[in-house]
mmCIF file of C-alpha atoms in Angstrom:
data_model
loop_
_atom_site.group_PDB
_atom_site.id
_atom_site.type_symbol
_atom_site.label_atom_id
_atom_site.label_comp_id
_atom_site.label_asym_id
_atom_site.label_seq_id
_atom_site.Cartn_x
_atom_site.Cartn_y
_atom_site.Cartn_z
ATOM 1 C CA UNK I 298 3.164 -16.561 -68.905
ATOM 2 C CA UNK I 299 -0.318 -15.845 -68.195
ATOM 3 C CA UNK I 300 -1.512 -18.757 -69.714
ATOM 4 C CA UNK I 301 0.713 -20.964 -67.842
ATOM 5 C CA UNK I 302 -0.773 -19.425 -64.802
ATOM 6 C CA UNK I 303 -4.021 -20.043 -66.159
ATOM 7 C CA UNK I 304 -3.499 -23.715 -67.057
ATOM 8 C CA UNK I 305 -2.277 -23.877 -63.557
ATOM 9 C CA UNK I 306 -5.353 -22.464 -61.663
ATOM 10 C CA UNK I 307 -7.771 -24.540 -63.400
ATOM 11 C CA UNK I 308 -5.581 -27.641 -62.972
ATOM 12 C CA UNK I 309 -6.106 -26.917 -59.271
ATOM 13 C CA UNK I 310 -9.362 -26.625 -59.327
ATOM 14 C CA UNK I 311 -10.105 -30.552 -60.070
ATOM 15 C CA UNK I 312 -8.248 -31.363 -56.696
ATOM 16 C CA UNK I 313 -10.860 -32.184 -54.665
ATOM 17 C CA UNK I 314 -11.359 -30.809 -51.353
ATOM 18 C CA UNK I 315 -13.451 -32.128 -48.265
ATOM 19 C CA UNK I 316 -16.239 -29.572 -47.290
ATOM 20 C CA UNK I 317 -16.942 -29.183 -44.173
ATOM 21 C CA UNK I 318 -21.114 -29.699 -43.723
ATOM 22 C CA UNK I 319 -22.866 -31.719 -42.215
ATOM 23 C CA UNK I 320 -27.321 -31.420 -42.240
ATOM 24 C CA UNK I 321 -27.081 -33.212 -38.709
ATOM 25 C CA UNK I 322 -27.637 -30.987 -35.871
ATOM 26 C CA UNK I 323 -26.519 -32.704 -32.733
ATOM 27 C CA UNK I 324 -27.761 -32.638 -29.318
ATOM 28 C CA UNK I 325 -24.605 -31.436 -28.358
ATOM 29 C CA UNK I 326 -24.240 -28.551 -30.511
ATOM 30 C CA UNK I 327 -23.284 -25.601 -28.313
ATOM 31 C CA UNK I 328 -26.642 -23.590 -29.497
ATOM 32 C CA UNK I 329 -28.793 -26.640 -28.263
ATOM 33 C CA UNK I 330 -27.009 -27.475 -24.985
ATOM 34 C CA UNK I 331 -26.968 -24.138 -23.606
ATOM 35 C CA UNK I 332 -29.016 -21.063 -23.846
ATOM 36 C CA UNK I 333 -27.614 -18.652 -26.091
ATOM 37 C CA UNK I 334 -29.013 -15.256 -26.636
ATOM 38 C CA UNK I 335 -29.870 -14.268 -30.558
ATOM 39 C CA UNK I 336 -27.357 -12.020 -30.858
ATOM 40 C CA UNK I 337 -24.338 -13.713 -29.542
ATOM 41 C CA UNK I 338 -26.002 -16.416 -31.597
ATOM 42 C CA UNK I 339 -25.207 -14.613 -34.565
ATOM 43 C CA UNK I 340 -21.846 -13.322 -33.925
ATOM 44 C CA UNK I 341 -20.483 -16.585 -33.534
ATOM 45 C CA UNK I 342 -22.564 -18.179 -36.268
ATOM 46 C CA UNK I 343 -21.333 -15.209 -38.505
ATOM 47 C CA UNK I 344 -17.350 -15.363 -36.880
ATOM 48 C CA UNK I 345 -16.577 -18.518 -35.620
ATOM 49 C CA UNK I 346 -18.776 -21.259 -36.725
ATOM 50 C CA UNK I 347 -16.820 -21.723 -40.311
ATOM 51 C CA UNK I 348 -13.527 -22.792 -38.436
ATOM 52 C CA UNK I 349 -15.210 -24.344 -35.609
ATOM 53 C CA UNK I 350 -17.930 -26.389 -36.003
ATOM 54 C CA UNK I 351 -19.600 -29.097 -38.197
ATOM 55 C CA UNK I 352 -21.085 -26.599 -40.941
ATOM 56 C CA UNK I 353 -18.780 -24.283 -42.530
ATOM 57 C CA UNK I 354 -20.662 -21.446 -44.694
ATOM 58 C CA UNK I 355 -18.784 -21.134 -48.142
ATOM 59 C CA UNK I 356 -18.757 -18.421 -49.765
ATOM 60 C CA UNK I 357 -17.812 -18.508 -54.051
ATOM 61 C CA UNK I 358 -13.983 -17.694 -53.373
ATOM 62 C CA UNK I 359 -14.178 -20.059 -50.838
ATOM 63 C CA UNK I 360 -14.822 -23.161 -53.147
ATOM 64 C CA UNK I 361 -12.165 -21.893 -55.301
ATOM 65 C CA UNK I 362 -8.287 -22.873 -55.331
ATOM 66 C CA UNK I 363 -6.069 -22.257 -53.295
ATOM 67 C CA UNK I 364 -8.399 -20.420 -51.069
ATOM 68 C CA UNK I 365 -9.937 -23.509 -50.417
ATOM 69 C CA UNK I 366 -7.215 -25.245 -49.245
ATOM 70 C CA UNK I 367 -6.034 -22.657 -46.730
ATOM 71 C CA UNK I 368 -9.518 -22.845 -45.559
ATOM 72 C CA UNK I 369 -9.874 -26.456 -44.682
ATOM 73 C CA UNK I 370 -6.177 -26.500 -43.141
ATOM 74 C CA UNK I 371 -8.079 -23.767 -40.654
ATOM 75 C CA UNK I 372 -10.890 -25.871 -40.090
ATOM 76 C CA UNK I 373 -9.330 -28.912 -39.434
ATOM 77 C CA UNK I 374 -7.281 -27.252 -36.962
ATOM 78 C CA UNK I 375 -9.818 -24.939 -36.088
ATOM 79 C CA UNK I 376 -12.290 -27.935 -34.959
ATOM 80 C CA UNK I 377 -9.292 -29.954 -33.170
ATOM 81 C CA UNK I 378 -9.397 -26.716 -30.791
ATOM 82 C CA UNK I 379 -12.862 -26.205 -30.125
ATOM 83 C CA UNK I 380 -15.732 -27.585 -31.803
ATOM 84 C CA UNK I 381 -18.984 -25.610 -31.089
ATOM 85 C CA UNK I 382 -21.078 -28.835 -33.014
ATOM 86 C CA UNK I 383 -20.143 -31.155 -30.459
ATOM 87 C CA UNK I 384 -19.476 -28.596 -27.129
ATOM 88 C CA UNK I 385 -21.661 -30.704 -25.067
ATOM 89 C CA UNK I 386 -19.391 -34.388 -25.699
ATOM 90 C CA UNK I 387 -16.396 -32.278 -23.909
ATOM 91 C CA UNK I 388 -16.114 -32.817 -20.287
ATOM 92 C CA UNK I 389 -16.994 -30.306 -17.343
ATOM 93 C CA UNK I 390 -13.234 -28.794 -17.226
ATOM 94 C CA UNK I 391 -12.525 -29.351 -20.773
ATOM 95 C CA UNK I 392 -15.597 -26.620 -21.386
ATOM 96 C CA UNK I 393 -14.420 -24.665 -19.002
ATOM 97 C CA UNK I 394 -11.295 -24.144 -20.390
ATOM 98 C CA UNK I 395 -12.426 -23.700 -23.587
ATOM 99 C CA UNK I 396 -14.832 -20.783 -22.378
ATOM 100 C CA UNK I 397 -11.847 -19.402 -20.543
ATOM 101 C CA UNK I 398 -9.887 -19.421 -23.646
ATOM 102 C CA UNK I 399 -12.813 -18.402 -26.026
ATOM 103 C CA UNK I 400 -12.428 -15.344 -24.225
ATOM 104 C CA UNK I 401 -8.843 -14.948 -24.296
ATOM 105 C CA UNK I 402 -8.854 -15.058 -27.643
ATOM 106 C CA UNK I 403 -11.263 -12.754 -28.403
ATOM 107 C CA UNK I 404 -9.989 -10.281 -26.178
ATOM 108 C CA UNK I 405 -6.691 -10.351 -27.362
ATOM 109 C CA UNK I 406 -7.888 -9.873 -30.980
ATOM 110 C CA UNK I 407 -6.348 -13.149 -31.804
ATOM 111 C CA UNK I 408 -9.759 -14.925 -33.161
ATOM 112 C CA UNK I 409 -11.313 -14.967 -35.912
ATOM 113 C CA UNK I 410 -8.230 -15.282 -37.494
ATOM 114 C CA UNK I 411 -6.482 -12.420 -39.271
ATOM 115 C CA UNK I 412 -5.701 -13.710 -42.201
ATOM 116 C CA UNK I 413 -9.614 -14.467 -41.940
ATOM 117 C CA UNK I 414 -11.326 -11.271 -41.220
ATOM 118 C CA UNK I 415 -8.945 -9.688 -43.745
ATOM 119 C CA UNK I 416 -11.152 -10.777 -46.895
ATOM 120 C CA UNK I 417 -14.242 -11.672 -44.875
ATOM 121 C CA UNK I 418 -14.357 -7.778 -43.725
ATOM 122 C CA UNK I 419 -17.189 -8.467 -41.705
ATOM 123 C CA UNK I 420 -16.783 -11.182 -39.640
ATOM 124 C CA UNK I 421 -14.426 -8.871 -37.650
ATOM 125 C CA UNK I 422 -15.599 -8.231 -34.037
ATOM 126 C CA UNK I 423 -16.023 -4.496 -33.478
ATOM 127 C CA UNK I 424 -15.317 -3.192 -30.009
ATOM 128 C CA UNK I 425 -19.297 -3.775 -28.825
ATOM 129 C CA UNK I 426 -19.207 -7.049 -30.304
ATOM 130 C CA UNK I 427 -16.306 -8.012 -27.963
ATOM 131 C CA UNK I 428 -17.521 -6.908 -25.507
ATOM 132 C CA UNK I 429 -20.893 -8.504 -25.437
ATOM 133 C CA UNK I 430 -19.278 -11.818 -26.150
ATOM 134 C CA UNK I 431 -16.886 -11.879 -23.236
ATOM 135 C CA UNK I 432 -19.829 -10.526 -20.974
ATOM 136 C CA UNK I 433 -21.319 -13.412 -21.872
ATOM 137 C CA UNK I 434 -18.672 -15.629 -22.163
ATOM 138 C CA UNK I 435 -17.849 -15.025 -18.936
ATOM 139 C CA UNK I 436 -21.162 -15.514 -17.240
ATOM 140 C CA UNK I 437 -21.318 -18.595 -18.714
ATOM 141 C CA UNK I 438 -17.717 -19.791 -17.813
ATOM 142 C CA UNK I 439 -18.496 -19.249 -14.040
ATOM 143 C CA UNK I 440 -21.700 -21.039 -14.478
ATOM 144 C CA UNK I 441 -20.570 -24.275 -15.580
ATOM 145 C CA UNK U 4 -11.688 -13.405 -68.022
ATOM 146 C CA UNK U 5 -12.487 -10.426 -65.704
ATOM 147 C CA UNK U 6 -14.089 -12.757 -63.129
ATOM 148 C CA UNK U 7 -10.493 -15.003 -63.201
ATOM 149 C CA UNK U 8 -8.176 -12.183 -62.817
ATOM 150 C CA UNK U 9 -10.053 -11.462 -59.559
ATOM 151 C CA UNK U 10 -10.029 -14.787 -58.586
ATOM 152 C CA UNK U 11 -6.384 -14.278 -58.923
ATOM 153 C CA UNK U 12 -6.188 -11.280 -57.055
ATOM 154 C CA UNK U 13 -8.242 -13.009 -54.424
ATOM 155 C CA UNK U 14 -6.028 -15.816 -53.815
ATOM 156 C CA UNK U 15 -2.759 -14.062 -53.780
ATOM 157 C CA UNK U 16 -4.078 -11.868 -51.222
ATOM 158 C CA UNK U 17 -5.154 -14.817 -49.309
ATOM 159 C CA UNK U 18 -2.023 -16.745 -49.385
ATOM 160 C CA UNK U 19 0.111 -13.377 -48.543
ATOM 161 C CA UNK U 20 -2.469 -12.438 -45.885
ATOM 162 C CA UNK U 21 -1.810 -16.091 -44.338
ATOM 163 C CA UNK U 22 1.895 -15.379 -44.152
ATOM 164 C CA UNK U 23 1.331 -12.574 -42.014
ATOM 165 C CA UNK U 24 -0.990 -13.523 -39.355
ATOM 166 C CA UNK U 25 1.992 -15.358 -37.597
ATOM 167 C CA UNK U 26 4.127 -12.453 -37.565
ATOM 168 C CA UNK U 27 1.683 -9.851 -36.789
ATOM 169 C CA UNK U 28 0.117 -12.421 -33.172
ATOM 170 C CA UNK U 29 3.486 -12.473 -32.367
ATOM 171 C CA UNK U 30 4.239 -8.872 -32.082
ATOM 172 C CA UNK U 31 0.970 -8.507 -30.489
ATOM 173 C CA UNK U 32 1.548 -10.831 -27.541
ATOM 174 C CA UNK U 33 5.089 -8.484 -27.063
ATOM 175 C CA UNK U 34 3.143 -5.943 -26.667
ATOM 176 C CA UNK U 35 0.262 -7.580 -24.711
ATOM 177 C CA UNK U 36 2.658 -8.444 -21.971
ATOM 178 C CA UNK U 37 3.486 -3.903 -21.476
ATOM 179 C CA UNK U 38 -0.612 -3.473 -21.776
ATOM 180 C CA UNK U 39 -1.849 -5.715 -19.322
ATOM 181 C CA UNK U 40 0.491 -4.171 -16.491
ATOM 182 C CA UNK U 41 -0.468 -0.667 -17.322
ATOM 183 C CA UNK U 42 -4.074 -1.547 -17.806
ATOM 184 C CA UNK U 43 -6.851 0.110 -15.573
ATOM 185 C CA UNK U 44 -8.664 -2.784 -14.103
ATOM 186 C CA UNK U 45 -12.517 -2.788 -13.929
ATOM 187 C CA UNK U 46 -13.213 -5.673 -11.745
ATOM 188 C CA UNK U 47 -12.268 -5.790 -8.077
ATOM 189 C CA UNK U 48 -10.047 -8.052 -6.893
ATOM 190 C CA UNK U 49 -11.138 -10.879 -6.073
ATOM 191 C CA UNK U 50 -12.214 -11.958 -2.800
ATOM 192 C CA UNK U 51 -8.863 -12.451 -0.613
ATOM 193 C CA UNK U 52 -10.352 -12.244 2.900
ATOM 194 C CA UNK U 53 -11.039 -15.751 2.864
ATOM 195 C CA UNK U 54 -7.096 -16.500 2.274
ATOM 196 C CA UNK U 55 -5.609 -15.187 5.547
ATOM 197 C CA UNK U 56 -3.727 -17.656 7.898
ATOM 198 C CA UNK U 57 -1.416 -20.513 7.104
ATOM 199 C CA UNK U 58 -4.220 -23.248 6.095
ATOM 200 C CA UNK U 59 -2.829 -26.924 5.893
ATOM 201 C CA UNK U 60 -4.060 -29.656 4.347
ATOM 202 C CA UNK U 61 -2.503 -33.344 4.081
ATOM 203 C CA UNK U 62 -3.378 -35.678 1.355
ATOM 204 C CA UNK U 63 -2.772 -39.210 0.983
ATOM 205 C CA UNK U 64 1.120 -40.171 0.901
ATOM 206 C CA UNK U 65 1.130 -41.198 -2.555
ATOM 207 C CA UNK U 66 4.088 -40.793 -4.584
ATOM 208 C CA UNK U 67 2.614 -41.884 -8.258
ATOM 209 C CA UNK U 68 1.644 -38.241 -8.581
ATOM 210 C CA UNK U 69 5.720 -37.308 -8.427
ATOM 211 C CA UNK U 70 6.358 -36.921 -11.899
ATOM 212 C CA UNK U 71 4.039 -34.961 -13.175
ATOM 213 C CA UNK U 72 4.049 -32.527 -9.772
ATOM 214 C CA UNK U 73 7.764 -32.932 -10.608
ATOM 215 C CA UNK U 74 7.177 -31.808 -14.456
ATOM 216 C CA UNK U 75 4.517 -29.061 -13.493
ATOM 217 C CA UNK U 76 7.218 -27.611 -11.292
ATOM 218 C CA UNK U 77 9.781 -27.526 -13.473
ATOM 219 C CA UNK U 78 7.361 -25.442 -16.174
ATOM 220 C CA UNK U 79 6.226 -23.110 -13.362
ATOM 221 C CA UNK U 80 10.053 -22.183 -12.743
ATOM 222 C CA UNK U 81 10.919 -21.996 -15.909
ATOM 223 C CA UNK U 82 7.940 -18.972 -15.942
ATOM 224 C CA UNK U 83 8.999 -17.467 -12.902
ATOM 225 C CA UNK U 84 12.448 -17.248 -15.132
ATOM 226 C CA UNK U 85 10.637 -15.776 -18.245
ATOM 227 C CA UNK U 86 12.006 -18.558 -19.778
ATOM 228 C CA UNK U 87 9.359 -19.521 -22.968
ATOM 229 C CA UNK U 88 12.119 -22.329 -24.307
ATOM 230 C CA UNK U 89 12.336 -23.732 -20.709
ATOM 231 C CA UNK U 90 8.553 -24.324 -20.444
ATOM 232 C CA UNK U 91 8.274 -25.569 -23.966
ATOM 233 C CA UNK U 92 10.772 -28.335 -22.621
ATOM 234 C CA UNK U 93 8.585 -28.349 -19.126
ATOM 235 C CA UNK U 94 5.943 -29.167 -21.647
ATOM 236 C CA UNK U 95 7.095 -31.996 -22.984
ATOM 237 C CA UNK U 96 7.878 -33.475 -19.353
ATOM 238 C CA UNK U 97 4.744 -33.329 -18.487
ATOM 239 C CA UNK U 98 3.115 -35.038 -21.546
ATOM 240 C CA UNK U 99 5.550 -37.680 -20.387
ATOM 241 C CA UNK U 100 4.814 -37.827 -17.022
ATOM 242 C CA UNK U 101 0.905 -38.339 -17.749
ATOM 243 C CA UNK U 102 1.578 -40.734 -20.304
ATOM 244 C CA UNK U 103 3.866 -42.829 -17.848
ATOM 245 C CA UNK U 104 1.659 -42.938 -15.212
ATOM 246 C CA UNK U 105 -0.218 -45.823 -13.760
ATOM 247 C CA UNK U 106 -3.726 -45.874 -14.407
ATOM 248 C CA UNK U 107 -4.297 -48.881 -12.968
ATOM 249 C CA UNK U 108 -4.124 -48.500 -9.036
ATOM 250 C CA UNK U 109 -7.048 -45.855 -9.376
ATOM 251 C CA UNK U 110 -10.279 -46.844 -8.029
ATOM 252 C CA UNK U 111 -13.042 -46.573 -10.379
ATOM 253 C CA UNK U 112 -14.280 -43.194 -8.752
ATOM 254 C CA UNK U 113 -11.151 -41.646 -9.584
ATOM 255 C CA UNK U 114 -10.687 -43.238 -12.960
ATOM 256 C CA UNK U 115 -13.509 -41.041 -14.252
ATOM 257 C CA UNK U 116 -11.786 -37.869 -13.030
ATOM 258 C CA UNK U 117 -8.562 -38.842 -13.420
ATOM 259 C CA UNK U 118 -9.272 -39.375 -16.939
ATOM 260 C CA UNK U 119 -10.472 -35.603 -17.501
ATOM 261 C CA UNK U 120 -7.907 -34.134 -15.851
ATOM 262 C CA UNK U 121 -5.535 -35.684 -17.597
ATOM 263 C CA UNK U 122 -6.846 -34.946 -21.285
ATOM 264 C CA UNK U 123 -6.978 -31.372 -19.932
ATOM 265 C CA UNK U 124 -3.587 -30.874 -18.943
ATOM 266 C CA UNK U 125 -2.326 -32.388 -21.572
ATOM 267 C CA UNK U 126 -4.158 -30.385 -24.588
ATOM 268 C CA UNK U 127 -2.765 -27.045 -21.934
ATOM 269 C CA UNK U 128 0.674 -29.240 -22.576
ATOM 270 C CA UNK U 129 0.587 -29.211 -25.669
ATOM 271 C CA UNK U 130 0.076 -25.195 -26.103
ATOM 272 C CA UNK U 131 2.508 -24.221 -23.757
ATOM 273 C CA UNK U 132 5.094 -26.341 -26.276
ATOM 274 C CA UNK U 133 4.647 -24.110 -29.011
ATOM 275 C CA UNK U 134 3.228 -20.667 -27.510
ATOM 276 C CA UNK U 135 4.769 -17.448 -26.806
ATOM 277 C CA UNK U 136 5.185 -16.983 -23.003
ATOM 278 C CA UNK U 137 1.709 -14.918 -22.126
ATOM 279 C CA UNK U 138 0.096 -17.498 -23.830
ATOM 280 C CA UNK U 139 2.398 -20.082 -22.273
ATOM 281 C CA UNK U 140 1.068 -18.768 -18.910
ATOM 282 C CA UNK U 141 -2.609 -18.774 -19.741
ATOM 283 C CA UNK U 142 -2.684 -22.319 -19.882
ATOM 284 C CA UNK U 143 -0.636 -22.658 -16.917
ATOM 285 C CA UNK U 144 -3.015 -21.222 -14.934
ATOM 286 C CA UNK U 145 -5.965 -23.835 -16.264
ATOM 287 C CA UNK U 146 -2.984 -26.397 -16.089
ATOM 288 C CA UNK U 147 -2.717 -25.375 -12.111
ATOM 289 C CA UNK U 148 -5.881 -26.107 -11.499
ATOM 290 C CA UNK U 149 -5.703 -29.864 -13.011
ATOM 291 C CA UNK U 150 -2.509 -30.398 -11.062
ATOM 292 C CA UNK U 151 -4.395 -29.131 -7.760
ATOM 293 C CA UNK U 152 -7.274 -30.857 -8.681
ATOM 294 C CA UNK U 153 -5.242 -34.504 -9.490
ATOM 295 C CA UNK U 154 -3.641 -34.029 -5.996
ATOM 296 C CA UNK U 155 -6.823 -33.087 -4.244
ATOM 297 C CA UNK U 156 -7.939 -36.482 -5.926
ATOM 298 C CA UNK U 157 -4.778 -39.029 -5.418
ATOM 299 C CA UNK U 158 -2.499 -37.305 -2.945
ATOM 300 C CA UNK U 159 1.061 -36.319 -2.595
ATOM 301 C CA UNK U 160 3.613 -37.135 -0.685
ATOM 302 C CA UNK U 161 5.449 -33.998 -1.428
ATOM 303 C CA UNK U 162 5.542 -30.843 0.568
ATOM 304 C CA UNK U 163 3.696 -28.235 -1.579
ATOM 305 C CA UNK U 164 2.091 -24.196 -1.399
ATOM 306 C CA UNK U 165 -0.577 -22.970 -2.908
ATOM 307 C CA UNK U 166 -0.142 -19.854 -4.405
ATOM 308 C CA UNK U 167 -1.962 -16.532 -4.771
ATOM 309 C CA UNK U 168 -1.341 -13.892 -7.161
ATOM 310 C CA UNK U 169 -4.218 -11.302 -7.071
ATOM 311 C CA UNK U 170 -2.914 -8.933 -9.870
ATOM 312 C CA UNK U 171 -2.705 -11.569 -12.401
ATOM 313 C CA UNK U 172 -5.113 -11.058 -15.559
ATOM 314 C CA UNK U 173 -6.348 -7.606 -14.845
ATOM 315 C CA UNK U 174 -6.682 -7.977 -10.984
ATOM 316 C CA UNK U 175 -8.693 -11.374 -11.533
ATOM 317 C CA UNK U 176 -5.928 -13.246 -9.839
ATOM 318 C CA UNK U 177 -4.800 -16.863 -10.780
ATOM 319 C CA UNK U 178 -3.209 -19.617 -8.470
ATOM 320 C CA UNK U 179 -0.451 -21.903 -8.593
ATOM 321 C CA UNK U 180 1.644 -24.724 -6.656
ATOM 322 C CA UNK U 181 4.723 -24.276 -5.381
ATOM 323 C CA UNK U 182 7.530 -26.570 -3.646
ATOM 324 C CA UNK U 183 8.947 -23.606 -1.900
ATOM 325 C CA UNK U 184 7.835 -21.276 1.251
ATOM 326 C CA UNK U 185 9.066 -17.945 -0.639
ATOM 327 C CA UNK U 186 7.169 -16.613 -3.103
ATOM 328 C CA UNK U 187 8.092 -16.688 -6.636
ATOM 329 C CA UNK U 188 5.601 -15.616 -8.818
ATOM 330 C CA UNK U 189 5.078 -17.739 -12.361
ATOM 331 C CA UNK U 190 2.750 -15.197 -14.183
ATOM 332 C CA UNK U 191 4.501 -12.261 -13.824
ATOM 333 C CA UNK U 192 7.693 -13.197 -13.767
ATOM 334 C CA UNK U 193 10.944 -10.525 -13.381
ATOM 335 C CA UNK U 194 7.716 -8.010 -13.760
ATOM 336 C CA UNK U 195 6.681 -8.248 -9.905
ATOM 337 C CA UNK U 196 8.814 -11.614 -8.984
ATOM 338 C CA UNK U 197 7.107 -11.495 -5.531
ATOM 339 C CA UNK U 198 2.977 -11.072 -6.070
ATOM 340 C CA UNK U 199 1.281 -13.214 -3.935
ATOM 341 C CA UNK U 200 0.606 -15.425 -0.787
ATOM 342 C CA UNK U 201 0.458 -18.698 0.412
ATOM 343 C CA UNK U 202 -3.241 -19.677 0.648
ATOM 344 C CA UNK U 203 -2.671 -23.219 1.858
ATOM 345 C CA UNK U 204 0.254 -25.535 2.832
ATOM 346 C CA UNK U 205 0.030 -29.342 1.283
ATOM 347 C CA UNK U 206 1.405 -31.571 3.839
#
């Protein structure tokens, strides 16, 4: 039984699986076209950026079946919402809807993604985090 | 050997953990909806002063903006109903309506715009097909301001209210359109049917 289970998981592992990188940094990468301050920098980088933009950071157990898979369903999804590598391409009131909803989202616990931040423990936003984020966020959102 | 059995371990947790999420946003929003009434609210209200008196406006008498107005009505009472199944169908009417509309008696000023608004609404569409209803009414409030925003750009030749509700979203208020003088408010539904004021009369 084991070894059925075994034969399985490696058979998995030759399907091959698009990764999500790209060494291209584009003038409309969210980072470039407006200012963003280090740290909010980093939370996203750290929380969001594998789902939504261009360069996903992959961790081992991330390259692995089926954890892969689930993972690239997420991003492909993930970047068909909101795509921090190409913010600046979206119109005036397309980005202001997405801020709008960026903080939604966060405030309502609903992003990252649980099933997410349950193995990657710490790309959780704590309470500050949030907070800092939809400051932010919302600064911005009037702004544009 | 070791390293595999985690990597088993690690995946099955993954795949069960996946399961759940639905499940567990799902209660959350339930709840959401109790939270937000009850919630203290940091921010004023915003600034109403500038609301008072029966403001009219008239637009152009264009009636190519009828089925989608038509549509976008339909979804906002469908809300005022608490009805999420009615605005999933509202939804779909209005992905309809933009897709059946003629693009080509725009001028080329509005084309640009047009074109924007219209890719907006339709993504806000598209989540209020297959959202719970808070979530449902978040993008109706973005999808509100497209709607105001196409007529503000091609006209009407409809009789319509703009709508204030200044409780909405933790006292931040949102707006909406409405085809009729009484208030019946979309975002909070049977909760407070009757939060808000007119702000402006459309023809």
């Amino acid at each position: 039984m084991l070894f059925f289970f075994l034969i399985v998981f490696v058979g998995i592992q030759l399907v091959p699986t698009n990764h999500n990188q790209s060494s291209v940094i584009s003038k409309t990468e969210f980072n470039n076209y407006i200012v963003v301050p280090k740290n909010i920098q980093n939370i996203l980088k750290n929380s969001c950026y594998d789902c939504h933009s261009n360069n996903t950071n992959y961790p081992w157990y991330n390259k692995i079946q089926p954890a892969s898979w689930f993972l690239e369903k997420h991003i492909n999804e993930g970047k068909k919402e909101l795509n921090f590598s190409t913010f600046g391409d979206y119109s005036k009131r397309k980005q202001k809807s997405k801020l709008k909803s960026i903080i939604n989202q966060i405030r309502d616990d609903k992003m990252p993604l649980k099933s997410y931040t349950l193995i990657h423990r710490n790309t959780k936003l704590n309470e500050l985090q949030k907070k800092e984020v939809i400051e932010w966020f919302t600064k911005l959102k009037d702004s544009v | 050997m070791k390293k595999t059995i985690y990597v088993i371990a690690f995946s099955i947790l993954f795949l069960s953990a996946c399961k759940n999420d639905k499940k567990q946003t799902e209660s959350h929003d339930a709840s959401m909806e109790e939270t937000n009434m009850h919630q203290q609210d940091e921010h004023s209200s915003m600034d109403n002063s500038s609301m008072q008196g029966d403001l009219k406006s008239t637009t152009e008498k264009n009636s190519s903006s009828s089925e989608i107005i038509d549509a976008y009505l339909q979804l906002k009472n469908a809300l005022t109903e608490d009805s999420k199944d009615k605005a999933a169908e509202a939804g779909n009417k209005i992905l309809t309506a933009f897709s059946n509309f003629d693009m080509t008696k725009l001028s080329d000023e509005q084309h640009m715009t047009y074109m924007e608004i219209m890719e907006n609404s339709k993504e806000h569409a598209e989540h209020i097909i297959k959202s719970p209803i808070d979530h449902q009414r978040e993008h109706f409030e973005e999808l509100s301001k497209d709607v105001n925003d196409l007529i503000e750009l091609i006209g009407t030749d409809k009789t319509l209210y703009v709508d204030f509700c200044p409780m909405y979203n933790n006292n931040k208020g949102a707006m909406w359109l409405s085809e009729t003088e009484t208030i019946k408010n979309p975002y909070l539904g049977s909760n407070m049917p009757t939060c808000g004021n007119i702000q402006k009369k459309i023809n």
